[in-house]
mmCIF file with all atom_site columns, C-alpha atoms in Angstrom:
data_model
loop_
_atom_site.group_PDB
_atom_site.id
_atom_site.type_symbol
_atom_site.label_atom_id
_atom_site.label_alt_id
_atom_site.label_comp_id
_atom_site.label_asym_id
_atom_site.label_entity_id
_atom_site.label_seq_id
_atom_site.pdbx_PDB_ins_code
_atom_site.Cartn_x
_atom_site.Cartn_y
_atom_site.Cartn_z
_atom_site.occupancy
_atom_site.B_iso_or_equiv
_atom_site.pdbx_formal_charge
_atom_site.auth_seq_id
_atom_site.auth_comp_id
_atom_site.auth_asym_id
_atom_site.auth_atom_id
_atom_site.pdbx_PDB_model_num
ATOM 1   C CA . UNK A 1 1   ? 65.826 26.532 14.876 1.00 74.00 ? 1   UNK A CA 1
ATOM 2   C CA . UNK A 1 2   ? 65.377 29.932 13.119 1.00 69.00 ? 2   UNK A CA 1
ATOM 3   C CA . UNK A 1 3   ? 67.456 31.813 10.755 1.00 67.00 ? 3   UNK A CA 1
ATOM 4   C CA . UNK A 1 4   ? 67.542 35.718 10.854 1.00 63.00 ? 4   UNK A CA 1
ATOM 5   C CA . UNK A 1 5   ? 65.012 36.276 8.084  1.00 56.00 ? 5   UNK A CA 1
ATOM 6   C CA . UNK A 1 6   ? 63.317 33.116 7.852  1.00 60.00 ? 6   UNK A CA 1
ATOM 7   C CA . UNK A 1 7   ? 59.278 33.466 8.700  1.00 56.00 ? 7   UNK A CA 1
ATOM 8   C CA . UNK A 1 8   ? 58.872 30.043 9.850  1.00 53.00 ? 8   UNK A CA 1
ATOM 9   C CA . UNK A 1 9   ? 61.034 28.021 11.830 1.00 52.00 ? 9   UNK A CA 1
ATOM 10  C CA . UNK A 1 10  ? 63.316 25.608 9.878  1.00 49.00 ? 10  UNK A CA 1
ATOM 11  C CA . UNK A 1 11  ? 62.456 22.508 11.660 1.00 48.00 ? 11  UNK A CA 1
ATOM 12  C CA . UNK A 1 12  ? 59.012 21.403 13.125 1.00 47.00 ? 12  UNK A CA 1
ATOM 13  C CA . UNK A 1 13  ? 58.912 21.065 16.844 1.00 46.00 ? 13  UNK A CA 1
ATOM 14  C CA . UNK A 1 14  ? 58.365 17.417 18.524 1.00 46.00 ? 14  UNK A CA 1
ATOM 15  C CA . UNK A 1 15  ? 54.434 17.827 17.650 1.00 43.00 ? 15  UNK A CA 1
ATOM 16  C CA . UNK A 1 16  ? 54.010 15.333 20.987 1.00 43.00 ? 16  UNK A CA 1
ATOM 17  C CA . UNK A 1 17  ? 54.682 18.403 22.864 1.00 43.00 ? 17  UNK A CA 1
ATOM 18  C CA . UNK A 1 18  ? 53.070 20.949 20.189 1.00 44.00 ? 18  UNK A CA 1
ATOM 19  C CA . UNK A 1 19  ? 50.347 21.911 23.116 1.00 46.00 ? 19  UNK A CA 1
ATOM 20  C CA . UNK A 1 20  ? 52.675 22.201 26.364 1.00 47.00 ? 20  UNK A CA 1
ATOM 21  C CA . UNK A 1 21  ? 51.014 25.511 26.711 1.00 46.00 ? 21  UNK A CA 1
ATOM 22  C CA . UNK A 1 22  ? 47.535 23.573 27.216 1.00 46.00 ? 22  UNK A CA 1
ATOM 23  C CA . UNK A 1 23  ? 48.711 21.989 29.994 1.00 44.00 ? 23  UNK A CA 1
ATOM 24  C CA . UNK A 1 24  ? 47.194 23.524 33.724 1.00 47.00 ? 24  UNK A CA 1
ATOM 25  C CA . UNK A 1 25  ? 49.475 22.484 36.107 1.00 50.00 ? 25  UNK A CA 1
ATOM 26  C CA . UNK A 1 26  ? 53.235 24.062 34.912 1.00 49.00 ? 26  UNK A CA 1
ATOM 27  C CA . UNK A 1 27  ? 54.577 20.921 36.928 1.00 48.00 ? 27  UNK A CA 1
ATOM 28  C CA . UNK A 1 28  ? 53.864 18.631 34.193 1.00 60.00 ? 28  UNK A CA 1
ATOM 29  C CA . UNK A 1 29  ? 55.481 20.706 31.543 1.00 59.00 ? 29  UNK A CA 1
ATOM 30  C CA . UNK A 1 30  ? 58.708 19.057 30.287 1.00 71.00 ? 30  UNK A CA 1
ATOM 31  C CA . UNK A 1 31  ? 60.885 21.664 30.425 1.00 88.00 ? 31  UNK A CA 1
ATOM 32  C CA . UNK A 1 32  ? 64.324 20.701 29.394 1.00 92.00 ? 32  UNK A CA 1
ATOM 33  C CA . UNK A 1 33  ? 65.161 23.121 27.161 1.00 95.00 ? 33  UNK A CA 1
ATOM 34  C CA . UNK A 1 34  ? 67.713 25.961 26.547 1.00 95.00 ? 34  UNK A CA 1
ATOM 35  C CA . UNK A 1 35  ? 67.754 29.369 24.202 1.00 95.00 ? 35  UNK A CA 1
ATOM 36  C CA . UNK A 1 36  ? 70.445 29.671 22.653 1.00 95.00 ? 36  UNK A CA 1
ATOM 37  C CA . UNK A 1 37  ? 72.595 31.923 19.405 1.00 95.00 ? 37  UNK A CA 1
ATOM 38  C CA . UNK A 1 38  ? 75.687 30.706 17.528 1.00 95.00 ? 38  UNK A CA 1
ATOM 39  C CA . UNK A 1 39  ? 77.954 32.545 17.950 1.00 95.00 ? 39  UNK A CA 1
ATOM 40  C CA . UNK A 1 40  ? 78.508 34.962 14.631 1.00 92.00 ? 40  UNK A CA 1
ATOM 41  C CA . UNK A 1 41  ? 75.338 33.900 13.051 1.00 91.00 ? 41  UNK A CA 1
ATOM 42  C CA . UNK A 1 42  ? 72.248 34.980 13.359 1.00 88.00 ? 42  UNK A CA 1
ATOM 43  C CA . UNK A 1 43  ? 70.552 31.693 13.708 1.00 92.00 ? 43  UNK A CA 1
ATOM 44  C CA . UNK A 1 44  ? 68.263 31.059 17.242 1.00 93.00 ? 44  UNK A CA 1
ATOM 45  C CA . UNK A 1 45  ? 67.536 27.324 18.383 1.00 94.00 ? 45  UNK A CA 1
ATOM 46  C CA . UNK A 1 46  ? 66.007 25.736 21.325 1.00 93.00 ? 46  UNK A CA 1
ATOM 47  C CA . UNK A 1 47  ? 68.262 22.772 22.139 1.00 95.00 ? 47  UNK A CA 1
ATOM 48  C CA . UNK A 1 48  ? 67.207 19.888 24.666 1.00 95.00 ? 48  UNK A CA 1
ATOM 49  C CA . UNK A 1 49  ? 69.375 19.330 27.254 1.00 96.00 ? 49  UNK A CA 1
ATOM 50  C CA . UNK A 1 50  ? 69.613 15.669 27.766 1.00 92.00 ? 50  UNK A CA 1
ATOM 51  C CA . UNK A 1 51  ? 71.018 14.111 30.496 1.00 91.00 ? 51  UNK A CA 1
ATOM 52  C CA . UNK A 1 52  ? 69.742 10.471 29.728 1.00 86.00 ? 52  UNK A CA 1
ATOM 53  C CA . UNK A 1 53  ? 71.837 11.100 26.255 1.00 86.00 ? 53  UNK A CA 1
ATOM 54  C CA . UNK A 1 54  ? 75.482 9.293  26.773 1.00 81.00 ? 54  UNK A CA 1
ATOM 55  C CA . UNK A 1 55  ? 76.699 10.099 23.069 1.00 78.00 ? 55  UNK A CA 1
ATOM 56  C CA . UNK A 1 56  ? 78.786 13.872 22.480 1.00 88.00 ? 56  UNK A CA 1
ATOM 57  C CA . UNK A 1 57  ? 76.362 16.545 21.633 1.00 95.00 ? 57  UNK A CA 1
ATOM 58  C CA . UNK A 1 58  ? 73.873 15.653 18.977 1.00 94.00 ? 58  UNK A CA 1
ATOM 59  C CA . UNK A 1 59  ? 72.964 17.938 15.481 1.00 96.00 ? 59  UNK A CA 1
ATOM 60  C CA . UNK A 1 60  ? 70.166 16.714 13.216 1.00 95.00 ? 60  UNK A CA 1
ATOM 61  C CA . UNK A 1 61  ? 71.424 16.607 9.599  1.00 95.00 ? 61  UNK A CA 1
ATOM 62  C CA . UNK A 1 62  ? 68.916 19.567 8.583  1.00 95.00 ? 62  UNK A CA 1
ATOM 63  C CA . UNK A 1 63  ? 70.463 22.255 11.256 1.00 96.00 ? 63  UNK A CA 1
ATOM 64  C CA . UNK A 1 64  ? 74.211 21.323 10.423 1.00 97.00 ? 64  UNK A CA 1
ATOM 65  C CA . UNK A 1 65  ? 73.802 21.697 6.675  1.00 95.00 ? 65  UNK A CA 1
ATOM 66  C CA . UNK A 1 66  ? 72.233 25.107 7.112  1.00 94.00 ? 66  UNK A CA 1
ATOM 67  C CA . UNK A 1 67  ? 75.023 26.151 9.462  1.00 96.00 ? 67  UNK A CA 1
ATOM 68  C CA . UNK A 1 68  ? 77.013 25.156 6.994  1.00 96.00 ? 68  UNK A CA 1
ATOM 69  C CA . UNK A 1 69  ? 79.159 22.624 8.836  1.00 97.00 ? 69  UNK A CA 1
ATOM 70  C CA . UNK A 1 70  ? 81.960 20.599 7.510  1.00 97.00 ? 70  UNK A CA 1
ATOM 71  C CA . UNK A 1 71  ? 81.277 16.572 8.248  1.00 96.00 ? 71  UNK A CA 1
ATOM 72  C CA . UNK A 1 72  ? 83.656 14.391 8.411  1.00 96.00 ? 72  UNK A CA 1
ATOM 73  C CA . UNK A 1 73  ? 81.547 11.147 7.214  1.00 93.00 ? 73  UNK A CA 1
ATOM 74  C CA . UNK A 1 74  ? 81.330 8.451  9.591  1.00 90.00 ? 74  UNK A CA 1
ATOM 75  C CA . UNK A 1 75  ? 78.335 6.429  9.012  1.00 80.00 ? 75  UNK A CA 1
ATOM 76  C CA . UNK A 1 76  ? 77.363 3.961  11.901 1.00 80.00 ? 76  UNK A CA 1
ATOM 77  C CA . UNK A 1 77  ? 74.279 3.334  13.805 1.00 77.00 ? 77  UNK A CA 1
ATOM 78  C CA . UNK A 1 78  ? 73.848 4.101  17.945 1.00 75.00 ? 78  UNK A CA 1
ATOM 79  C CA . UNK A 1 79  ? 71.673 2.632  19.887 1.00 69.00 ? 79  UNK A CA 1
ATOM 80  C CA . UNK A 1 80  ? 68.912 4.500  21.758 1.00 69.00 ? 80  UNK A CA 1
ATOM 81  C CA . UNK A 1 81  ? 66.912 3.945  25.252 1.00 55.00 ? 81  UNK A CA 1
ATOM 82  C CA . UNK A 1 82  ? 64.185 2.553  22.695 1.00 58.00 ? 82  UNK A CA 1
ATOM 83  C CA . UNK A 1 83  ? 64.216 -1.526 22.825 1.00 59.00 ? 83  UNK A CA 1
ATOM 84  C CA . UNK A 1 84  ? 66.175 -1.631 19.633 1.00 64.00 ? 84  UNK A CA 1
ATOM 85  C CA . UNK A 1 85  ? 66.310 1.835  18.552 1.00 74.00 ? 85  UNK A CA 1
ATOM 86  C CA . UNK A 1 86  ? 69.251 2.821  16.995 1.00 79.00 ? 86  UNK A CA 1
ATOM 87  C CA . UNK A 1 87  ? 69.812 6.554  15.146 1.00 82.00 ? 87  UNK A CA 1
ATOM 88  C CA . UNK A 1 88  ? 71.858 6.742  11.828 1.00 87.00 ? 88  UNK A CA 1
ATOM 89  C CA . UNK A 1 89  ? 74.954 8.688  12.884 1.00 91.00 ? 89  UNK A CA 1
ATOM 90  C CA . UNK A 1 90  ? 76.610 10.378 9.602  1.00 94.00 ? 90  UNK A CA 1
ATOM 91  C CA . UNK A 1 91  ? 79.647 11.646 10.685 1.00 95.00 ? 91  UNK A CA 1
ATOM 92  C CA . UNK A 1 92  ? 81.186 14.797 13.355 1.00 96.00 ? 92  UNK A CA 1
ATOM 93  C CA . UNK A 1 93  ? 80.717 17.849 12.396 1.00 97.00 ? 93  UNK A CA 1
ATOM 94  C CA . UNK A 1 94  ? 83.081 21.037 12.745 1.00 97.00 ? 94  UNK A CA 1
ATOM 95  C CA . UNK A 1 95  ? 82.760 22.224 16.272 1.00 97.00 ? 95  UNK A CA 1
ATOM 96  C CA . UNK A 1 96  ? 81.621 25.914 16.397 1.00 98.00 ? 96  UNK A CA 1
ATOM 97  C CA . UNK A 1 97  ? 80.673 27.961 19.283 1.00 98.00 ? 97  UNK A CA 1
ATOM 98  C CA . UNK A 1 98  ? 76.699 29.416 21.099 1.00 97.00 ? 98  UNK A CA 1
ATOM 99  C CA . UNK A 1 99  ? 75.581 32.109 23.341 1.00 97.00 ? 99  UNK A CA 1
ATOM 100 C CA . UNK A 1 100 ? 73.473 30.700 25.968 1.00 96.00 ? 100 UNK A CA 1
ATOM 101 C CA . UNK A 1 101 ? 70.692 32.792 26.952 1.00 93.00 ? 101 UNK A CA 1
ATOM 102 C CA . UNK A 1 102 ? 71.755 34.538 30.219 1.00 91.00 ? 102 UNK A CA 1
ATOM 103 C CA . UNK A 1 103 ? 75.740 33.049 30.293 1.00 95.00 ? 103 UNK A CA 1
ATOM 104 C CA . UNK A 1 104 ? 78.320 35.274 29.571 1.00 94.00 ? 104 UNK A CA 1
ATOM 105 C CA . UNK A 1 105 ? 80.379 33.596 27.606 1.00 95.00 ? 105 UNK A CA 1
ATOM 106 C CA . UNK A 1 106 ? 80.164 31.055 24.369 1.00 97.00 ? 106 UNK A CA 1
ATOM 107 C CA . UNK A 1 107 ? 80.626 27.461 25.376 1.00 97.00 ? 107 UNK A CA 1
ATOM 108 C CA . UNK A 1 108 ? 81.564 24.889 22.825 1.00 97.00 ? 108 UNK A CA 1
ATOM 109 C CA . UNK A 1 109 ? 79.462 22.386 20.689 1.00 98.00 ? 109 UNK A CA 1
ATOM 110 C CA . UNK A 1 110 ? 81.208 19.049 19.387 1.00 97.00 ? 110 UNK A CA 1
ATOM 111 C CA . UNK A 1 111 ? 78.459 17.634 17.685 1.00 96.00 ? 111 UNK A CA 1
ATOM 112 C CA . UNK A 1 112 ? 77.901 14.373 15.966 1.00 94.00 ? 112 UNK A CA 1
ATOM 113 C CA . UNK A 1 113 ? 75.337 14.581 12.870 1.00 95.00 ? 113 UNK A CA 1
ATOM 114 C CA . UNK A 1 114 ? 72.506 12.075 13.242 1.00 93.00 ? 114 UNK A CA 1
ATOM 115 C CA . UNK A 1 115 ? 69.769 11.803 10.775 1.00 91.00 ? 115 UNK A CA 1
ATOM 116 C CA . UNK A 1 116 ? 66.054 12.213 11.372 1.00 88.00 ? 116 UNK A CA 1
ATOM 117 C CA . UNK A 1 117 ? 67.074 13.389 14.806 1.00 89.00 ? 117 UNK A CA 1
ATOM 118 C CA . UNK A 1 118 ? 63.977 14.694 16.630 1.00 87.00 ? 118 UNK A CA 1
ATOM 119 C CA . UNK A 1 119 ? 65.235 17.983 18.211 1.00 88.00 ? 119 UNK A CA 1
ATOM 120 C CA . UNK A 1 120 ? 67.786 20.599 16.252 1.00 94.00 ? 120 UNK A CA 1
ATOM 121 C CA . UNK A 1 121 ? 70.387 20.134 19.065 1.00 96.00 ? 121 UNK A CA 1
ATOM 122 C CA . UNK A 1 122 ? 70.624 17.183 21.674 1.00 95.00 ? 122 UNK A CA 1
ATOM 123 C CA . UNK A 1 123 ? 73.110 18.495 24.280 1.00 96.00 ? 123 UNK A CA 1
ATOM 124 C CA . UNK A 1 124 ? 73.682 15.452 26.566 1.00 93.00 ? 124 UNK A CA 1
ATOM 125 C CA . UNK A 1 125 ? 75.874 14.299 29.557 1.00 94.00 ? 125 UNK A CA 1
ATOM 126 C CA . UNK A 1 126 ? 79.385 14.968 27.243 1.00 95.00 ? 126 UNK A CA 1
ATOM 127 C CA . UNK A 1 127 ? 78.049 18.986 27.216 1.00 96.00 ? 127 UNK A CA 1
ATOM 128 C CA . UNK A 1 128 ? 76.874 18.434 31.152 1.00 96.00 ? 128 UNK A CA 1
ATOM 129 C CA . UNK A 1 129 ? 80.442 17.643 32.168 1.00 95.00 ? 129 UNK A CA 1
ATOM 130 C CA . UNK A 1 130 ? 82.252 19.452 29.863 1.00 96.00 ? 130 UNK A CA 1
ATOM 131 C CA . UNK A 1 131 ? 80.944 22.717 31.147 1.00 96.00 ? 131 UNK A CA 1
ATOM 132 C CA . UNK A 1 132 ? 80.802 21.156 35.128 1.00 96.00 ? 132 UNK A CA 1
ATOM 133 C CA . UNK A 1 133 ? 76.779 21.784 34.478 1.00 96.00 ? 133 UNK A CA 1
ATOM 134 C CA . UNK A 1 134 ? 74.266 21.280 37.124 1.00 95.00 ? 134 UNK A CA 1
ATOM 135 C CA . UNK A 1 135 ? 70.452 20.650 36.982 1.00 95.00 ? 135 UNK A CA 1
ATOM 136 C CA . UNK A 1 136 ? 68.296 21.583 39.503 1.00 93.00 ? 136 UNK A CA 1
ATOM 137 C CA . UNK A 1 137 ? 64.582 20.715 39.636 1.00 91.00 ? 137 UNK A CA 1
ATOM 138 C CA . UNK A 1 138 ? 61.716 21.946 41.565 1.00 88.00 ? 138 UNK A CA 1
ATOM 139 C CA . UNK A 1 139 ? 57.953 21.643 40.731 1.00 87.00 ? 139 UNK A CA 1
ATOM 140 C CA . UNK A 1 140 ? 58.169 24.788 39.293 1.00 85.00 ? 140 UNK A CA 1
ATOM 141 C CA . UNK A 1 141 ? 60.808 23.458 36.809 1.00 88.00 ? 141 UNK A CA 1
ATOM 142 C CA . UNK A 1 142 ? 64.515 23.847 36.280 1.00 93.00 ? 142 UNK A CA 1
ATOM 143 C CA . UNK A 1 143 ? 67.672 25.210 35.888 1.00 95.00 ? 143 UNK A CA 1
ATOM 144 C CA . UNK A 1 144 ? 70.605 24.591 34.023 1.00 96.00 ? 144 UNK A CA 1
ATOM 145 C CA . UNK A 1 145 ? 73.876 26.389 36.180 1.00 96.00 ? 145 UNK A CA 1
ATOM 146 C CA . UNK A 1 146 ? 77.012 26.823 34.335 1.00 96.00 ? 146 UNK A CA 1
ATOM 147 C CA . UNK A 1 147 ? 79.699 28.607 36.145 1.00 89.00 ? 147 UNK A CA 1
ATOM 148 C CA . UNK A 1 148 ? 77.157 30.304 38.255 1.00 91.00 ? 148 UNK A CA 1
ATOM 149 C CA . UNK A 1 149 ? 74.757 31.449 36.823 1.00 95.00 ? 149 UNK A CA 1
ATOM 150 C CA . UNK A 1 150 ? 71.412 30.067 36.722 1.00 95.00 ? 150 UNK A CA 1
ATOM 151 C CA . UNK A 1 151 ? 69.486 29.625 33.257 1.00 95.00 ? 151 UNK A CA 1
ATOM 152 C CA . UNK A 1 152 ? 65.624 28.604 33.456 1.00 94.00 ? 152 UNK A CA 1
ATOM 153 C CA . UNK A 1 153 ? 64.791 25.174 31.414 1.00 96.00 ? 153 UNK A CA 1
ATOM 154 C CA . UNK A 1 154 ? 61.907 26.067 28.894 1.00 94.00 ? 154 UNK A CA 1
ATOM 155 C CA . UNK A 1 155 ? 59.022 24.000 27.498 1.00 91.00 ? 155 UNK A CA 1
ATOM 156 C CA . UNK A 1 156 ? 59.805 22.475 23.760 1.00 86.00 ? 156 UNK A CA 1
ATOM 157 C CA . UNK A 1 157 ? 57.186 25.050 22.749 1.00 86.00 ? 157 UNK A CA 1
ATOM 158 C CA . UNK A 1 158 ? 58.872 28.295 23.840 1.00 89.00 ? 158 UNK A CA 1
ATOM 159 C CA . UNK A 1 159 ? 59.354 30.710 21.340 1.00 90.00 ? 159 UNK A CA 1
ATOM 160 C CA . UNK A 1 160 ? 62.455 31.795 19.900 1.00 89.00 ? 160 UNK A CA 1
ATOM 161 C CA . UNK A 1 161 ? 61.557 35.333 19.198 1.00 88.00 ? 161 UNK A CA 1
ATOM 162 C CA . UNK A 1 162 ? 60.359 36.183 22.958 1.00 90.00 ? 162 UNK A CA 1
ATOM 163 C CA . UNK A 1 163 ? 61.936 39.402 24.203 1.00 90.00 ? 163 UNK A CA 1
ATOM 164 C CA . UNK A 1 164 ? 65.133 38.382 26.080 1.00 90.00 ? 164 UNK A CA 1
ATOM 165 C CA . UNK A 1 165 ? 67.259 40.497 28.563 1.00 90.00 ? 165 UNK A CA 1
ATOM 166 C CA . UNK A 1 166 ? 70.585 39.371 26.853 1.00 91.00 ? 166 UNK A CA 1
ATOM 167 C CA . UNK A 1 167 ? 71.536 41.941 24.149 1.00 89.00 ? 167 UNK A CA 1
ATOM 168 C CA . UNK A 1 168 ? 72.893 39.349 22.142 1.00 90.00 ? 168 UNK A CA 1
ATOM 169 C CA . UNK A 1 169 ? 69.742 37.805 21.305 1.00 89.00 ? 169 UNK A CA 1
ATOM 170 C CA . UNK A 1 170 ? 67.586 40.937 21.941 1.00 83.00 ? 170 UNK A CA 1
ATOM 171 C CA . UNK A 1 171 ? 70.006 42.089 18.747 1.00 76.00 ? 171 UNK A CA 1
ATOM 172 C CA . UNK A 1 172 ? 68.869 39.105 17.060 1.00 79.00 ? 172 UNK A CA 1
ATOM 173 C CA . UNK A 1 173 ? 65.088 39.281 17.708 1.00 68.00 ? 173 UNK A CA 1
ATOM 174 C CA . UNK A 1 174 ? 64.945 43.157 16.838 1.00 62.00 ? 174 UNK A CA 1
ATOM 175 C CA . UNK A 1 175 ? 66.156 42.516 13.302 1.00 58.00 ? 175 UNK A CA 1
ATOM 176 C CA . UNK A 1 176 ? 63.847 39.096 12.445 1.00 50.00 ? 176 UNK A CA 1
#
């Protein structure tokens, strides 16, 4: 994710995926991710959408402290598709609302803070159905529809400050 201001992102991408621009053929790209703004901040993150994730919407520690989210403390441990992986779950944080790039209106994030959690925002099958998502595949890669309208899945490595056709985040990009 990236903070109006900030000159380097404030968490590292997945560095497994680091070169998904190096790879020829676009099918084997893992795009699965979305562009989106929170709504009244200036703060830009590209969240994975997750639809092998059964938990509510996931928040690493790191991008709900800077967003300045109230937790209510929970600790417990969940497990993962890893043979015995778990994640450290600290508590729920304060739901708050993001622009997606390309949908109208702000949808709503109930997130559960997990610790060392490899992406900034883990939206999962509790977001999918929440907002009566679809996604659509081709070898080209995907979509994620919401209510109609069509928003392309991006590569883990896209970057946050490309020129956008939404004025919300174009507003955003202008003044990084």
């Amino acid at each position: 994710f990236r903070i109006l201001g900030s000159q380097e992102p404030e968490c590292e991408p997945n560095p497994s995926l680091n070169n998904c621009n190096s790879l020829q053929d676009r099918s084997n790209r893992p795009n699965a991710y979305i562009r989106l703004k929170v709504y009244g901040k200036d703060v830009l993150i590209n969240a994975l959408v997750d639809s092998g994730n059964l938990a509510q919407d996931l928040i690493s520690l790191e991008l709900a402290s800077a967003l300045k989210l109230p937790i209510q403390e929970e600790e417990r441990h969940l497990g993962t598709a890893g043979i015995g992986g778990t994640i450290k779950v600290i508590g729920k944080a304060q739901a708050f609302l993001v622009y997606l790039e390309g949908l109208p209106r702000p949808v709503i994030i109930k997130p559960i803070v997990i610790d060392k959690l490899a992406h900034a925002l883990n939206l999962g099958q509790t977001f999918l159905k929440r907002n009566c998502a679809v996604l659509q595949f081709d070898p080209n890669g995907g979509l994620l529809q919401i209510r109609n309208h069509k928003i392309p899945l991006l590569p883990p490595c896209a970057d946050l400050l490309a020129p956008s056709k939404d004025s919300r985040f174009q507003n955003c990009v202008k003044r990084t």
